[in-house]
PDB file of C-alpha atoms and ligand atoms in Angstrom:
ATOM      1  CA  MET A   1       0.000   0.000   0.000  1.00  0.00           C
ATOM      2  CA  ALA A   2       2.756   2.446   1.004  1.00  0.00           C
ATOM      3  CA  GLU A   3       4.636   2.072  -2.256  1.00  0.00           C
ATOM      4  CA  GLU A   4       1.473   2.988  -4.217  1.00  0.00           C
ATOM      5  CA  LEU A   5       1.772   6.503  -2.808  1.00  0.00           C
ATOM      6  CA  ILE A   6       5.210   7.177  -4.325  1.00  0.00           C
ATOM      7  CA  ILE A   7       4.842   9.708  -7.154  1.00  0.00           C
ATOM      8  CA  PRO A   8       7.700   9.473  -9.669  1.00  0.00           C
ATOM      9  CA  ASP A   9       8.752  12.323 -11.920  1.00  0.00           C
ATOM     10  CA  GLY A  10       7.382  12.110 -15.426  1.00  0.00           C
ATOM     11  CA  SER A  11       5.163  13.733 -17.975  1.00  0.00           C
ATOM     12  CA  LYS A  12       1.768  15.162 -17.129  1.00  0.00           C
ATOM     13  CA  GLU A  13       0.225  12.119 -18.769  1.00  0.00           C
ATOM     14  CA  ASP A  14       2.253   9.714 -16.619  1.00  0.00           C
ATOM     15  CA  LYS A  15       1.417  11.662 -13.496  1.00  0.00           C
ATOM     16  CA  TYR A  16      -2.310  11.672 -14.218  1.00  0.00           C
ATOM     17  CA  SER A  17      -2.239   8.002 -15.116  1.00  0.00           C
ATOM     18  CA  LEU A  18      -0.670   7.072 -11.778  1.00  0.00           C
ATOM     19  CA  LEU A  19      -2.836   9.534  -9.879  1.00  0.00           C
ATOM     20  CA  TYR A  20      -5.957   8.028 -11.429  1.00  0.00           C
ATOM     21  CA  LYS A  21      -4.966   4.511 -10.379  1.00  0.00           C
ATOM     22  CA  GLN A  22      -4.251   5.654  -6.836  1.00  0.00           C
ATOM     23  CA  ILE A  23      -7.557   7.504  -6.562  1.00  0.00           C
ATOM     24  CA  GLU A  24      -9.360   4.521  -8.030  1.00  0.00           C
ATOM     25  CA  SER A  25      -8.111   2.247  -5.236  1.00  0.00           C
ATOM     26  CA  LEU A  26      -8.625   4.931  -2.614  1.00  0.00           C
ATOM     27  CA  THR A  27     -12.269   5.529  -3.541  1.00  0.00           C
ATOM     28  CA  ALA A  28     -12.959   1.797  -3.884  1.00  0.00           C
ATOM     29  CA  ALA A  29     -11.874   1.347  -0.271  1.00  0.00           C
ATOM     30  CA  GLU A  30     -13.698   4.347   1.254  1.00  0.00           C
ATOM     31  CA  SER A  31     -17.368   5.248   0.886  1.00  0.00           C
ATOM     32  CA  ASP A  32     -17.355   8.636   2.645  1.00  0.00           C
ATOM     33  CA  SER A  33     -17.353  11.328  -0.027  1.00  0.00           C
ATOM     34  CA  ILE A  34     -15.884  14.080   2.182  1.00  0.00           C
ATOM     35  CA  ALA A  35     -12.949  11.851   3.134  1.00  0.00           C
ATOM     36  CA  ASN A  36     -12.445  11.026  -0.531  1.00  0.00           C
ATOM     37  CA  MET A  37     -12.616  14.684  -1.586  1.00  0.00           C
ATOM     38  CA  ALA A  38     -10.015  15.512   1.075  1.00  0.00           C
ATOM     39  CA  ASN A  39      -7.617  12.830  -0.115  1.00  0.00           C
ATOM     40  CA  ILE A  40      -8.202  13.602  -3.796  1.00  0.00           C
ATOM     41  CA  ALA A  41      -7.351  17.279  -3.192  1.00  0.00           C
ATOM     42  CA  ALA A  42      -4.234  16.238  -1.269  1.00  0.00           C
ATOM     43  CA  MET A  43      -3.105  13.773  -3.939  1.00  0.00           C
ATOM     44  CA  ILE A  44      -3.578  16.260  -6.788  1.00  0.00           C
ATOM     45  CA  GLN A  45      -1.570  18.824  -4.793  1.00  0.00           C
ATOM     46  CA  GLU A  46       1.189  16.359  -3.970  1.00  0.00           C
ATOM     47  CA  THR A  47       1.479  15.492  -7.650  1.00  0.00           C
ATOM     48  CA  PHE A  48       1.256  18.892  -9.330  1.00  0.00           C
ATOM     49  CA  HIS A  49       1.811  21.557  -6.630  1.00  0.00           C
ATOM     50  CA  PHE A  50      -0.869  23.869  -7.974  1.00  0.00           C
ATOM     51  CA  TRP A  51      -1.704  27.111  -6.153  1.00  0.00           C
ATOM     52  CA  TRP A  52      -5.020  25.830  -4.819  1.00  0.00           C
ATOM     53  CA  THR A  53      -6.944  22.590  -5.232  1.00  0.00           C
ATOM     54  CA  GLY A  54     -10.279  21.910  -3.623  1.00  0.00           C
ATOM     55  CA  PHE A  55     -13.948  21.137  -3.734  1.00  0.00           C
ATOM     56  CA  TYR A  56     -17.076  23.209  -3.311  1.00  0.00           C
ATOM     57  CA  ARG A  57     -20.257  21.288  -2.482  1.00  0.00           C
ATOM     58  CA  VAL A  58     -23.706  22.242  -3.723  1.00  0.00           C
ATOM     59  CA  VAL A  59     -25.831  23.131  -0.700  1.00  0.00           C
ATOM     60  CA  GLY A  60     -29.199  24.603  -1.664  1.00  0.00           C
ATOM     61  CA  GLU A  61     -28.623  27.549  -3.994  1.00  0.00           C
ATOM     62  CA  GLN A  62     -24.954  27.929  -3.124  1.00  0.00           C
ATOM     63  CA  LEU A  63     -21.595  26.273  -3.374  1.00  0.00           C
ATOM     64  CA  ILE A  64     -20.013  25.868   0.048  1.00  0.00           C
ATOM     65  CA  LEU A  65     -16.290  25.344   0.535  1.00  0.00           C
ATOM     66  CA  GLY A  66     -15.318  21.716   1.056  1.00  0.00           C
ATOM     67  CA  PRO A  67     -11.982  19.909   1.499  1.00  0.00           C
ATOM     68  CA  PHE A  68      -9.098  21.809  -0.068  1.00  0.00           C
ATOM     69  CA  GLN A  69      -5.329  22.293  -0.124  1.00  0.00           C
ATOM     70  CA  GLY A  70      -3.887  25.789  -0.320  1.00  0.00           C
ATOM     71  CA  PRO A  71      -4.535  29.236   1.089  1.00  0.00           C
ATOM     72  CA  LEU A  72      -7.761  30.564   2.598  1.00  0.00           C
ATOM     73  CA  ALA A  73     -10.620  30.672   0.089  1.00  0.00           C
ATOM     74  CA  CYS A  74     -14.129  32.117  -0.297  1.00  0.00           C
ATOM     75  CA  SER A  75     -16.600  30.108   1.785  1.00  0.00           C
ATOM     76  CA  ARG A  76     -19.695  30.493  -0.395  1.00  0.00           C
ATOM     77  CA  ILE A  77     -20.338  31.041  -4.098  1.00  0.00           C
ATOM     78  CA  ALA A  78     -23.803  31.691  -5.557  1.00  0.00           C
ATOM     79  CA  TYR A  79     -25.290  29.673  -8.419  1.00  0.00           C
ATOM     80  CA  GLY A  80     -23.967  30.970 -11.743  1.00  0.00           C
ATOM     81  CA  ARG A  81     -21.334  33.216 -10.143  1.00  0.00           C
ATOM     82  CA  GLY A  82     -17.632  33.056 -10.945  1.00  0.00           C
ATOM     83  CA  VAL A  83     -15.986  30.123 -12.664  1.00  0.00           C
ATOM     84  CA  CYS A  84     -17.271  27.617 -10.093  1.00  0.00           C
ATOM     85  CA  GLY A  85     -20.875  28.837 -10.259  1.00  0.00           C
ATOM     86  CA  THR A  86     -20.691  28.794 -14.068  1.00  0.00           C
ATOM     87  CA  ALA A  87     -19.457  25.175 -14.153  1.00  0.00           C
ATOM     88  CA  TRP A  88     -22.388  24.269 -11.903  1.00  0.00           C
ATOM     89  CA  LYS A  89     -24.943  26.199 -13.977  1.00  0.00           C
ATOM     90  CA  GLU A  90     -23.671  25.014 -17.374  1.00  0.00           C
ATOM     91  CA  HIS A  91     -22.965  21.428 -16.272  1.00  0.00           C
ATOM     92  CA  CYS A  92     -19.595  21.498 -17.948  1.00  0.00           C
ATOM     93  CA  THR A  93     -15.918  21.938 -17.185  1.00  0.00           C
ATOM     94  CA  GLN A  94     -14.568  25.473 -17.433  1.00  0.00           C
ATOM     95  CA  VAL A  95     -10.956  25.861 -18.572  1.00  0.00           C
ATOM     96  CA  VAL A  96      -9.888  29.454 -17.970  1.00  0.00           C
ATOM     97  CA  PRO A  97      -6.433  30.368 -19.351  1.00  0.00           C
ATOM     98  CA  ASP A  98      -6.573  33.935 -17.950  1.00  0.00           C
ATOM     99  CA  VAL A  99      -8.905  34.624 -15.035  1.00  0.00           C
ATOM    100  CA  ASP A 100      -8.817  38.374 -15.737  1.00  0.00           C
ATOM    101  CA  LYS A 101     -10.616  37.682 -19.010  1.00  0.00           C
ATOM    102  CA  PHE A 102     -13.396  35.632 -17.397  1.00  0.00           C
ATOM    103  CA  PRO A 103     -16.374  37.912 -16.700  1.00  0.00           C
ATOM    104  CA  GLY A 104     -17.377  37.671 -13.030  1.00  0.00           C
ATOM    105  CA  HIS A 105     -14.346  35.689 -11.915  1.00  0.00           C
ATOM    106  CA  ILE A 106     -14.218  35.604  -8.116  1.00  0.00           C
ATOM    107  CA  ALA A 107     -10.699  36.462  -6.997  1.00  0.00           C
ATOM    108  CA  CYS A 108     -10.166  34.560  -3.758  1.00  0.00           C
ATOM    109  CA  SER A 109      -6.467  35.225  -4.302  1.00  0.00           C
ATOM    110  CA  SER A 110      -4.900  37.887  -6.516  1.00  0.00           C
ATOM    111  CA  LEU A 111      -2.115  35.394  -7.278  1.00  0.00           C
ATOM    112  CA  SER A 112      -4.428  33.036  -9.130  1.00  0.00           C
ATOM    113  CA  ARG A 113      -3.943  33.526 -12.905  1.00  0.00           C
ATOM    114  CA  SER A 114      -5.618  30.520 -14.544  1.00  0.00           C
ATOM    115  CA  GLU A 115      -7.961  27.807 -13.428  1.00  0.00           C
ATOM    116  CA  ILE A 116     -10.050  24.766 -14.235  1.00  0.00           C
ATOM    117  CA  VAL A 117     -13.365  23.886 -12.626  1.00  0.00           C
ATOM    118  CA  VAL A 118     -14.847  20.409 -13.111  1.00  0.00           C
ATOM    119  CA  PRO A 119     -18.423  19.599 -12.100  1.00  0.00           C
ATOM    120  CA  VAL A 120     -19.058  16.459 -10.043  1.00  0.00           C
ATOM    121  CA  PHE A 121     -22.292  14.652 -10.943  1.00  0.00           C
ATOM    122  CA  ASP A 122     -24.394  12.176  -9.013  1.00  0.00           C
ATOM    123  CA  ASP A 123     -25.857   9.107 -10.737  1.00  0.00           C
ATOM    124  CA  GLY A 124     -28.855  11.135 -11.876  1.00  0.00           C
ATOM    125  CA  GLY A 125     -26.714  13.760 -13.625  1.00  0.00           C
ATOM    126  CA  THR A 126     -27.218  16.456 -10.970  1.00  0.00           C
ATOM    127  CA  VAL A 127     -24.191  18.586 -10.086  1.00  0.00           C
ATOM    128  CA  ILE A 128     -23.458  17.980  -6.422  1.00  0.00           C
ATOM    129  CA  ALA A 129     -19.987  19.574  -6.181  1.00  0.00           C
ATOM    130  CA  VAL A 130     -17.219  21.118  -8.251  1.00  0.00           C
ATOM    131  CA  LEU A 131     -13.485  20.504  -8.237  1.00  0.00           C
ATOM    132  CA  ASP A 132     -11.675  23.855  -8.518  1.00  0.00           C
ATOM    133  CA  ILE A 133      -7.955  24.053  -9.309  1.00  0.00           C
ATOM    134  CA  ASP A 134      -6.134  27.378  -9.489  1.00  0.00           C
ATOM    135  CA  SER A 135      -2.662  28.140 -10.817  1.00  0.00           C
ATOM    136  CA  GLU A 136      -0.422  31.138 -10.268  1.00  0.00           C
ATOM    137  CA  HIS A 137       0.642  30.850 -13.940  1.00  0.00           C
ATOM    138  CA  LEU A 138      -1.342  31.721 -17.065  1.00  0.00           C
ATOM    139  CA  ALA A 139      -2.799  28.944 -19.259  1.00  0.00           C
ATOM    140  CA  THR A 140      -1.830  26.055 -16.984  1.00  0.00           C
ATOM    141  CA  PHE A 141      -4.731  23.792 -17.934  1.00  0.00           C
ATOM    142  CA  ASP A 142      -5.638  22.209 -21.247  1.00  0.00           C
ATOM    143  CA  GLU A 143      -7.822  19.491 -22.755  1.00  0.00           C
ATOM    144  CA  ARG A 144      -5.721  16.722 -21.161  1.00  0.00           C
ATOM    145  CA  ASP A 145      -6.249  18.160 -17.671  1.00  0.00           C
ATOM    146  CA  LYS A 146      -9.970  18.405 -18.433  1.00  0.00           C
ATOM    147  CA  GLU A 147     -10.198  14.772 -19.548  1.00  0.00           C
ATOM    148  CA  TRP A 148      -8.181  13.356 -16.670  1.00  0.00           C
ATOM    149  CA  LEU A 149      -9.844  15.455 -13.978  1.00  0.00           C
ATOM    150  CA  GLU A 150     -13.303  14.540 -15.298  1.00  0.00           C
ATOM    151  CA  LYS A 151     -12.274  10.868 -15.052  1.00  0.00           C
ATOM    152  CA  ILE A 152     -10.944  11.417 -11.549  1.00  0.00           C
ATOM    153  CA  VAL A 153     -14.079  13.107 -10.180  1.00  0.00           C
ATOM    154  CA  SER A 154     -16.257  10.401 -11.738  1.00  0.00           C
ATOM    155  CA  LEU A 155     -14.674   8.051  -9.169  1.00  0.00           C
ATOM    156  CA  LEU A 156     -16.415   9.932  -6.358  1.00  0.00           C
ATOM    157  CA  LYS A 157     -19.469   7.955  -5.284  1.00  0.00           C
ATOM    158  CA  LEU A 158     -22.042  10.334  -3.927  1.00  0.00           C
TER     159      LEU A 158
HETATM  160  N1  SME B 201     -11.929  31.057  -8.660  1.00  0.00           N
HETATM  161  C1  SME B 201     -13.217  30.686  -8.243  1.00  0.00           C
HETATM  162  C2  SME B 201     -13.460  31.065  -6.817  1.00  0.00           C
HETATM  163  C3  SME B 201     -12.936  30.062  -5.871  1.00  0.00           C
HETATM  164  S1  SME B 201     -11.348  30.316  -5.451  1.00  0.00           S
HETATM  165  O1  SME B 201     -10.518  30.568  -6.570  1.00  0.00           O
HETATM  166  C4  SME B 201     -10.751  29.108  -4.542  1.00  0.00           C
HETATM  167  C5  SME B 201     -14.327  31.218  -9.115  1.00  0.00           C
HETATM  168  O2  SME B 201     -14.244  32.259  -9.771  1.00  0.00           O
HETATM  169  O3  SME B 201     -15.333  30.551  -9.136  1.00  0.00           O
END
């Protein structure tokens, strides 16, 4: 078990591939979604060292901050607001190469320059959370991040 947690250097593809396998065994062994969100955020951070990685959960008409790694963040985000609220409203991943060019972006940190927000769906196709990853560099995320992160959040059983 311990050796499964060793993250070797390698390409983004290799890192995601290993990360996916680790998260697959982690989520198969644990049914609590908050515990899984916490470990998924930690494992993504350990692998890529982004500025901020975390989850917001849908609670009523708002997103409420869930497990995360990184600096202090906004606690609540309204439906349709910012990148997270837009991913929730539009039911699709938002890849934002420059947050200053995203209308209504919520700046929890002025150091965040680009981000990706991936909706998490339940079995009925309802958005029940979003995975938000922020980078202090422009254009950090691309189609490969989108595909892998969508695969990763689909492992969450909610
Ligand atoms: N960037 C997000 C807000 C959350 S923080 O960045 C952690 C947004 O605009 O939705």
